[in-house]
Coordinates of C-alpha atoms in Angstrom, one line a residue:
M1 CA -0.3 0.3 0.1
T2 CA 0.7 3.5 -0.8
Q3 CA 0.4 7.3 -0.2
P4 CA 0.7 9.6 -3.3
P5 CA 4.5 11.1 -2.8
S6 CA 4.4 14.3 -0.1
T7 CA 5.4 18.1 -1.6
R8 CA 5.8 18.5 2.5
T9 CA 9.2 19.4 3.6
A10 CA 9.3 18.7 7.1
R11 CA 12.1 17.8 9.5
F12 CA 11.7 14.7 12.0
P13 CA 13.8 16.5 14.6
D14 CA 12.1 13.6 17.4
G15 CA 13.6 11.0 14.8
A16 CA 10.9 9.6 12.7
F17 CA 7.8 10.2 14.5
A18 CA 6.5 14.2 14.5
Y19 CA 3.8 16.3 14.5
R20 CA 3.0 17.8 11.0
D21 CA -0.3 19.1 9.5
G22 CA -1.0 19.2 13.1
R23 CA -1.3 15.6 12.8
L24 CA 1.7 12.5 14.2
F25 CA 3.5 11.3 11.6
V26 CA 5.8 8.5 10.8
E27 CA 8.2 9.5 8.0
G28 CA 6.5 10.9 5.6
V29 CA 2.9 8.7 6.2
D30 CA 0.0 10.0 7.9
L31 CA -0.5 7.7 11.0
T32 CA -4.6 8.3 10.7
A33 CA -4.4 7.0 6.9
I34 CA -2.8 3.9 8.5
A35 CA -5.5 4.1 11.6
A36 CA -8.2 4.4 8.6
A37 CA -6.8 1.6 6.2
V38 CA -5.5 -1.4 8.7
G39 CA -7.8 -0.3 12.0
T40 CA -6.2 -0.2 15.3
P41 CA -5.0 -1.1 17.3
A42 CA -1.4 -1.9 15.2
Y43 CA 2.0 -1.7 14.6
V44 CA 4.1 0.8 13.0
Y45 CA 7.1 0.7 11.9
S46 CA 9.8 3.6 10.8
T47 CA 12.5 2.4 7.9
A48 CA 14.9 5.0 8.6
Q49 CA 14.7 4.8 11.9
L50 CA 15.7 1.8 12.3
A51 CA 18.6 2.7 10.1
A52 CA 19.5 5.8 12.2
N53 CA 19.8 3.4 15.4
W54 CA 22.2 0.6 13.1
R55 CA 24.3 3.4 12.5
A56 CA 25.0 4.2 16.0
Y57 CA 26.6 1.5 15.7
A58 CA 28.2 0.3 12.7
D59 CA 30.1 4.3 13.6
A60 CA 30.8 3.4 17.0
F61 CA 32.7 0.6 16.1
A62 CA 33.8 1.3 12.4
G63 CA 37.3 0.0 12.1
D64 CA 36.9 -2.0 14.4
G65 CA 35.4 -5.6 13.1
V66 CA 32.8 -6.1 15.4
E67 CA 30.0 -7.8 14.5
I68 CA 26.9 -6.8 15.0
C69 CA 23.9 -9.5 15.7
F70 CA 19.9 -8.2 15.6
A71 CA 18.9 -10.0 19.3
L72 CA 15.6 -11.5 16.8
K73 CA 13.5 -12.2 20.7
A74 CA 13.3 -8.2 20.3
N75 CA 11.3 -7.9 17.5
S76 CA 10.8 -10.9 15.3
N77 CA 9.3 -9.8 12.1
L78 CA 10.4 -10.6 8.3
A79 CA 10.4 -7.1 7.2
V80 CA 12.7 -5.9 10.5
I81 CA 14.3 -9.0 9.8
R82 CA 15.2 -8.3 6.1
T83 CA 15.6 -4.3 6.7
L84 CA 18.5 -4.3 9.5
A85 CA 20.0 -7.9 7.1
R86 CA 20.2 -4.8 4.4
L87 CA 22.3 -3.3 6.8
G88 CA 24.9 -5.8 8.0
A89 CA 23.2 -7.5 10.8
G90 CA 23.6 -10.8 11.6
A91 CA 21.8 -13.0 14.0
D92 CA 21.4 -13.7 17.6
I93 CA 18.2 -16.4 18.4
V94 CA 16.5 -18.3 21.1
S95 CA 14.5 -21.4 19.0
I96 CA 15.3 -22.8 16.1
G97 CA 11.2 -20.3 14.7
E98 CA 13.9 -17.6 15.6
M99 CA 16.5 -19.0 12.8
E100 CA 13.9 -20.0 10.9
R101 CA 13.2 -16.5 10.8
A102 CA 16.2 -15.4 10.2
M103 CA 17.2 -16.9 7.2
A104 CA 13.7 -16.5 5.7
A105 CA 14.7 -12.3 5.7
G106 CA 18.2 -12.8 4.7
I107 CA 20.5 -13.9 7.5
P108 CA 22.2 -17.1 7.2
A109 CA 22.9 -19.1 9.3
A110 CA 27.0 -18.4 9.0
R111 CA 25.7 -15.2 10.7
T112 CA 24.3 -16.4 13.8
I113 CA 24.6 -17.2 17.2
F114 CA 21.9 -20.0 19.0
S115 CA 21.2 -18.7 22.8
G116 CA 19.8 -19.8 24.8
V117 CA 19.4 -22.3 28.4
G118 CA 17.7 -24.6 27.4
K119 CA 18.1 -26.0 24.0
G120 CA 16.8 -29.3 22.9
R121 CA 18.5 -32.1 21.1
D122 CA 16.8 -31.6 18.6
E123 CA 17.5 -27.7 18.6
M124 CA 20.8 -27.9 18.6
A125 CA 21.0 -31.1 16.1
A126 CA 18.2 -28.2 13.0
A127 CA 21.1 -25.5 13.9
L128 CA 24.1 -27.6 13.8
S129 CA 23.2 -29.0 10.4
A130 CA 21.6 -25.1 8.8
G131 CA 25.6 -24.7 10.0
I132 CA 25.4 -22.5 13.0
H133 CA 28.2 -19.8 13.6
Q134 CA 28.3 -20.7 17.0
I135 CA 26.4 -21.7 20.2
N136 CA 26.4 -20.2 23.0
V137 CA 26.0 -23.1 25.6
E138 CA 25.4 -22.3 29.6
S139 CA 25.3 -24.9 31.7
L140 CA 27.5 -28.5 31.7
P141 CA 24.8 -31.1 30.9
E142 CA 24.0 -28.7 27.7
L143 CA 27.1 -28.9 26.9
E144 CA 27.8 -33.0 26.8
L145 CA 24.6 -33.5 25.4
L146 CA 25.6 -31.3 22.4
S147 CA 28.8 -32.6 22.5
E148 CA 26.5 -35.7 21.9
V149 CA 24.4 -34.6 19.0
A150 CA 27.5 -33.0 17.2
V151 CA 29.2 -37.1 17.8
G152 CA 26.1 -39.0 16.2
M153 CA 26.0 -36.3 13.4
G154 CA 29.1 -36.6 11.6
L155 CA 30.2 -33.0 13.1
T156 CA 32.1 -30.2 15.0
A157 CA 30.2 -28.0 17.2
P158 CA 31.4 -24.0 18.2
V159 CA 31.2 -23.4 21.2
A160 CA 31.3 -20.4 23.3
I161 CA 30.5 -20.9 26.9
R162 CA 28.2 -17.7 28.7
V163 CA 29.6 -17.1 31.6
N164 CA 28.2 -15.1 34.6
P165 CA 29.8 -12.2 36.1
D166 CA 27.8 -11.5 39.2
V167 CA 27.7 -8.1 37.6
D168 CA 24.6 -6.3 38.7
A169 CA 23.3 -4.2 35.8
E170 CA 21.7 -1.7 37.8
T171 CA 18.2 -2.3 35.7
H172 CA 14.1 -4.3 36.2
G173 CA 15.3 -7.6 38.2
K174 CA 13.5 -9.0 35.6
I175 CA 16.0 -8.3 32.8
A176 CA 18.8 -8.7 34.9
T177 CA 20.9 -11.4 34.2
G178 CA 24.5 -11.9 35.0
R179 CA 24.0 -11.8 38.9
K180 CA 24.9 -15.1 40.9
E181 CA 21.8 -15.8 41.8
D182 CA 19.7 -15.5 37.9
K183 CA 19.7 -18.3 35.7
F184 CA 22.1 -17.7 32.7
G185 CA 25.3 -18.6 32.6
I186 CA 28.1 -20.7 34.4
D187 CA 28.9 -19.3 37.6
W188 CA 32.5 -17.8 37.7
G189 CA 34.3 -20.0 39.8
H190 CA 33.0 -22.9 37.4
A191 CA 34.4 -21.2 34.2
R192 CA 37.5 -22.5 33.5
A193 CA 36.8 -26.4 34.1
A194 CA 34.1 -25.7 31.9
F195 CA 35.5 -24.8 29.6
A196 CA 38.8 -28.5 30.3
R197 CA 35.1 -30.0 30.0
A198 CA 34.5 -28.6 26.4
K199 CA 38.0 -29.1 25.0
A200 CA 38.0 -32.8 26.7
L201 CA 34.8 -33.6 24.6
P202 CA 34.9 -34.2 21.1
G203 CA 32.5 -33.0 18.6
L204 CA 32.7 -30.0 20.3
D205 CA 35.4 -26.9 19.6
P206 CA 34.9 -24.3 22.0
V207 CA 36.4 -20.9 20.2
G208 CA 34.8 -18.0 22.7
V209 CA 33.7 -17.0 25.6
A210 CA 29.8 -14.9 26.4
V211 CA 28.5 -12.8 28.4
H212 CA 25.1 -11.1 29.2
I213 CA 24.4 -9.1 32.0
G214 CA 21.4 -7.5 31.1
S215 CA 18.9 -5.0 29.5
Q216 CA 18.0 -1.6 29.4
L217 CA 21.4 -0.4 30.5
L218 CA 21.6 4.0 30.5
K219 CA 25.0 3.1 31.8
T220 CA 28.6 2.1 30.9
A221 CA 29.4 1.0 34.1
P222 CA 28.3 -2.1 35.0
F223 CA 29.4 -3.4 31.6
E224 CA 32.9 -1.9 31.8
R225 CA 32.9 -4.4 35.3
A226 CA 31.9 -7.5 33.9
Y227 CA 34.2 -6.8 30.4
A228 CA 36.8 -6.7 32.5
K229 CA 36.4 -9.6 34.3
L230 CA 36.1 -11.4 31.1
A231 CA 39.1 -10.0 29.6
E232 CA 41.0 -11.3 32.8
L233 CA 39.5 -14.5 31.4
V234 CA 40.3 -14.8 28.8
V235 CA 43.8 -14.4 29.5
Q236 CA 43.9 -17.3 32.0
L237 CA 41.7 -19.9 29.1
R238 CA 44.6 -18.9 27.0
E239 CA 46.9 -20.4 29.5
D240 CA 45.1 -23.6 30.6
G241 CA 45.7 -24.3 26.6
I242 CA 42.3 -22.6 25.6
D243 CA 41.9 -21.3 21.9
I244 CA 39.5 -18.1 22.7
R245 CA 39.4 -16.3 19.3
R246 CA 35.7 -14.7 19.9
I247 CA 34.7 -12.5 23.2
D248 CA 30.6 -12.3 23.2
V249 CA 29.7 -9.6 24.7
G250 CA 26.2 -9.1 24.8
G251 CA 23.2 -6.9 23.8
G252 CA 23.7 -3.7 23.2
L253 CA 22.7 -0.2 25.1
G254 CA 19.5 0.1 26.3
V255 CA 16.9 3.7 25.2
P256 CA 15.5 6.3 26.6
Y257 CA 11.2 5.6 27.4
R258 CA 10.8 8.5 29.9
P259 CA 11.2 12.5 29.1
G260 CA 14.5 12.5 30.8
D261 CA 16.0 9.3 30.5
G262 CA 19.6 10.3 29.7
L263 CA 20.7 9.0 25.7
P264 CA 22.5 5.9 25.2
D265 CA 26.5 7.7 24.3
H266 CA 27.3 4.7 21.7
A267 CA 30.9 6.0 21.6
E268 CA 30.9 5.6 25.1
Y269 CA 30.1 1.8 24.9
A270 CA 32.5 1.4 21.5
A271 CA 34.7 2.8 24.1
V272 CA 35.1 0.8 27.6
V273 CA 35.2 -2.5 25.0
R274 CA 37.9 -1.3 23.0
R275 CA 39.2 -0.2 26.3
T276 CA 38.8 -3.8 27.6
L277 CA 38.8 -6.0 25.4
G278 CA 40.7 -4.9 21.8
H279 CA 43.9 -5.6 23.5
L280 CA 42.8 -9.7 22.8
G281 CA 42.9 -9.9 19.4
A282 CA 39.5 -11.7 18.8
R283 CA 36.2 -11.1 17.2
I284 CA 33.8 -9.3 19.6
T285 CA 30.5 -9.7 18.5
L286 CA 27.6 -8.1 20.3
E287 CA 23.9 -8.8 19.8
P288 CA 21.6 -5.4 20.4
G289 CA 18.3 -6.0 19.9
R290 CA 16.0 -3.4 22.0
S291 CA 17.7 -0.4 20.9
L292 CA 18.0 -1.8 17.2
V293 CA 14.0 -1.7 17.2
A294 CA 12.1 0.4 20.5
S295 CA 12.3 3.5 18.8
A296 CA 11.2 3.2 15.5
G297 CA 8.0 1.3 16.5
L298 CA 4.7 2.8 18.4
L299 CA 1.6 1.1 19.4
L300 CA -1.3 2.8 17.5
S301 CA -4.7 3.3 19.6
R302 CA -8.5 4.9 19.0
V303 CA -9.4 5.7 22.7
N304 CA -13.0 3.5 23.5
F305 CA -14.7 6.1 26.2
V306 CA -13.4 8.9 28.5
K307 CA -14.6 7.6 31.5
D308 CA -15.6 10.3 35.1
G309 CA -14.8 8.6 37.9
L310 CA -15.3 10.3 41.5
H311 CA -12.1 9.8 41.8
R312 CA -10.3 9.4 38.7
R313 CA -10.3 9.9 35.0
F314 CA -9.6 6.7 32.3
L315 CA -9.4 7.1 29.3
I316 CA -10.2 3.7 28.0
L317 CA -8.5 2.4 24.1
D318 CA -8.8 -0.5 22.3
A319 CA -5.0 -1.9 22.9
A320 CA -5.5 -3.8 26.0
M321 CA -2.1 -5.4 27.7
N322 CA -2.7 -8.1 25.6
D323 CA -1.0 -6.2 22.5
L324 CA 1.6 -4.6 24.7
I325 CA 2.2 -6.2 28.1
R326 CA 5.7 -4.5 29.6
P327 CA 3.4 -1.8 31.5
S328 CA 1.4 -4.6 33.1
L329 CA 4.9 -7.3 33.1
Y330 CA 8.0 -4.5 34.0
D331 CA 6.2 -1.2 35.3
A332 CA 7.2 -0.3 32.2
W333 CA 7.1 3.3 30.6
H334 CA 5.8 4.3 27.1
T335 CA 5.4 8.4 26.4
I336 CA 1.4 8.4 24.7
L337 CA 1.1 11.0 22.3
P338 CA -2.0 12.1 20.8
V339 CA -2.3 11.5 17.2
K340 CA -3.8 15.0 16.8
D341 CA -1.9 17.7 18.1
P342 CA -2.9 19.7 20.9
G343 CA -1.3 22.6 20.5
G344 CA -1.4 24.0 24.1
A345 CA -3.8 22.4 25.7
E346 CA -4.1 22.1 29.5
P347 CA -2.9 18.9 30.3
V348 CA -5.2 16.3 33.4
P349 CA -4.6 13.3 35.1
M350 CA -5.6 10.2 33.4
D351 CA -5.7 6.5 33.5
V352 CA -4.8 4.8 30.8
V353 CA -6.4 1.8 30.5
G354 CA -7.7 -1.5 28.1
P355 CA -10.8 -3.5 27.3
V356 CA -9.4 -6.7 29.2
C357 CA -11.3 -7.6 32.4
E358 CA -7.9 -7.5 34.3
S359 CA -6.7 -4.2 36.5
G360 CA -3.5 -5.2 34.9
D361 CA -4.7 -4.4 31.8
T362 CA -3.4 -0.1 32.5
F363 CA -0.9 1.0 30.4
A364 CA -0.1 4.1 33.5
K365 CA -1.9 6.3 35.9
E366 CA -2.5 9.5 36.4
R367 CA -0.2 10.7 33.4
L368 CA -0.7 13.8 32.1
L369 CA -2.0 13.9 29.0
P370 CA -4.5 16.4 26.5
P371 CA -7.8 16.3 26.7
M372 CA -9.2 13.7 24.4
A373 CA -12.6 12.6 23.0
A374 CA -14.0 8.8 21.9
G375 CA -12.3 8.5 18.1
D376 CA -9.5 10.0 19.2
L377 CA -5.7 8.2 18.1
V378 CA -3.0 7.5 20.6
A379 CA 0.4 6.7 20.5
F380 CA 2.6 4.3 22.3
M381 CA 5.9 5.9 22.0
T382 CA 9.3 3.8 21.9
A383 CA 7.1 0.0 20.8
G384 CA 8.8 -1.5 18.9
A385 CA 11.2 -4.1 21.0
Y386 CA 9.2 -6.4 23.1
G387 CA 5.4 -4.7 22.0
A388 CA 4.2 -7.4 19.0
V389 CA 6.7 -10.3 19.8
M390 CA 5.8 -10.7 23.1
A391 CA 1.8 -10.5 22.4
G392 CA -1.0 -13.3 23.2
T393 CA -4.9 -13.5 22.1
Y394 CA -5.9 -13.5 25.7
N395 CA -9.6 -12.7 25.4
S396 CA -9.7 -14.0 22.3
R397 CA -8.8 -10.8 20.9
P398 CA -7.3 -10.9 17.1
L399 CA -3.5 -10.1 16.9
A400 CA -2.5 -6.9 16.0
P401 CA -1.3 -6.2 12.1
E402 CA 1.7 -4.7 11.4
V403 CA 2.7 -1.6 9.4
L404 CA 6.4 -0.9 8.0
A405 CA 6.8 2.8 7.0
S406 CA 9.6 3.9 4.3
G407 CA 9.4 7.8 3.2
D408 CA 6.5 8.2 2.0
R409 CA 5.2 5.0 1.2
W410 CA 3.6 2.0 3.7
S411 CA 3.2 -1.9 3.4
L412 CA 1.1 -3.9 5.8
V413 CA 3.7 -6.8 6.6
R414 CA 1.4 -9.3 9.2
R415 CA -2.5 -8.7 8.5
R416 CA -4.7 -8.9 12.2
W417 CA -4.8 -12.7 13.5
G418 CA -9.3 -13.1 14.0
V419 CA -10.5 -15.4 15.9
A420 CA -11.8 -17.5 13.0
E421 CA -7.9 -18.5 12.4
Q422 CA -7.2 -19.2 16.3
M423 CA -9.8 -21.8 17.1
A424 CA -8.9 -23.0 13.3
L425 CA -6.0 -24.7 15.4
E426 CA -7.8 -26.3 17.7
S427 CA -10.4 -29.1 17.5
L428 CA -13.0 -31.0 18.9
P429 CA -12.5 -34.9 20.6
D430 CA -14.4 -37.8 18.1
W431 CA -16.6 -37.9 20.9
M432 CA -17.6 -34.1 21.3
Q433 CA -18.5 -34.5 17.1
A434 CA -21.8 -35.9 16.8
G435 CA -24.9 -33.8 17.5

């Protein structure tokens, strides 16, 4: 689907989403037009912002030979992956389904890292058969199983062992992954023994060491602490006779969600990587997800009702927690903007909620927003990561469609998945068929 070329030349000082002619636009496309065509709720992504987010990393690490692998768990839409693949991204996956998506979008298994704590035998076999670049192992039982699978296939598995450095990422507890109480990685004190075991097992080539301390980091100090420990370990492992050629530093920077959040400094982050790991001569890989896609997407929704109670005003939307679960799951903040430019309207406090029959179906409490009425459109900003990809069909609600914009063009890149398609996956047992 396309819009005619626009003659308007407004700039986008706040990224690819900005008000023009009294309405919110994504690049050169009026969000009102998208809502009219595909309905709401709907996710909308910007090609230009995806590219800008990619360039922030590519420019910061220019000349360093660093491999940037997009973490598909943040957003697995094929058009989004293809956009990043064309820019040069590899893939970081946590399931074979994600590997198949990456390959379908143009990222071969040879440029893909398989992460995750619970890989099954069949997943390991599929990854090895496809020619996976690297499997990040997180436990000794996983190491033993991978050896067995690789030997049975007559292959050698390229392995990086993920270690847990016991570094607090200073982020939300549910997305911190590098503390000693977290389920991820092999305990720091067991790391050298785990590498010795990997070297001794048949069918394994322990090529690298991996670490990932968590998501949504806006400061570089936790990275520096973790990477400094990692550098010491690499030196020790090489002294032990383990030929460490690759270092996987995990996910990238966080993103600003709230007004006043500091902007992540890609140059400072790159300087930390160089300062702590650059002298080791290893191939470095990073796996950003959120910071590549979050600011490139929004969730478009429509106001169903404005409900005035004795104590609260409720803005009741057609989007719900099944469409965007982050506020319910993480108490996450998303800036909420009216699609119609509010001008100088005086904001009032509102609880922004969805129609699902749960008190947890609440996006914001007492959020200051301009006055709105039924039928008005709103946009949840910075929703390109962990939005559509975490959506579900609770209350038998359809999955929201996804749209990708590029300049004055836009395309429906996932249609709305309705109730009939949900029910088509189900069947009644034979004893219920008659009558």
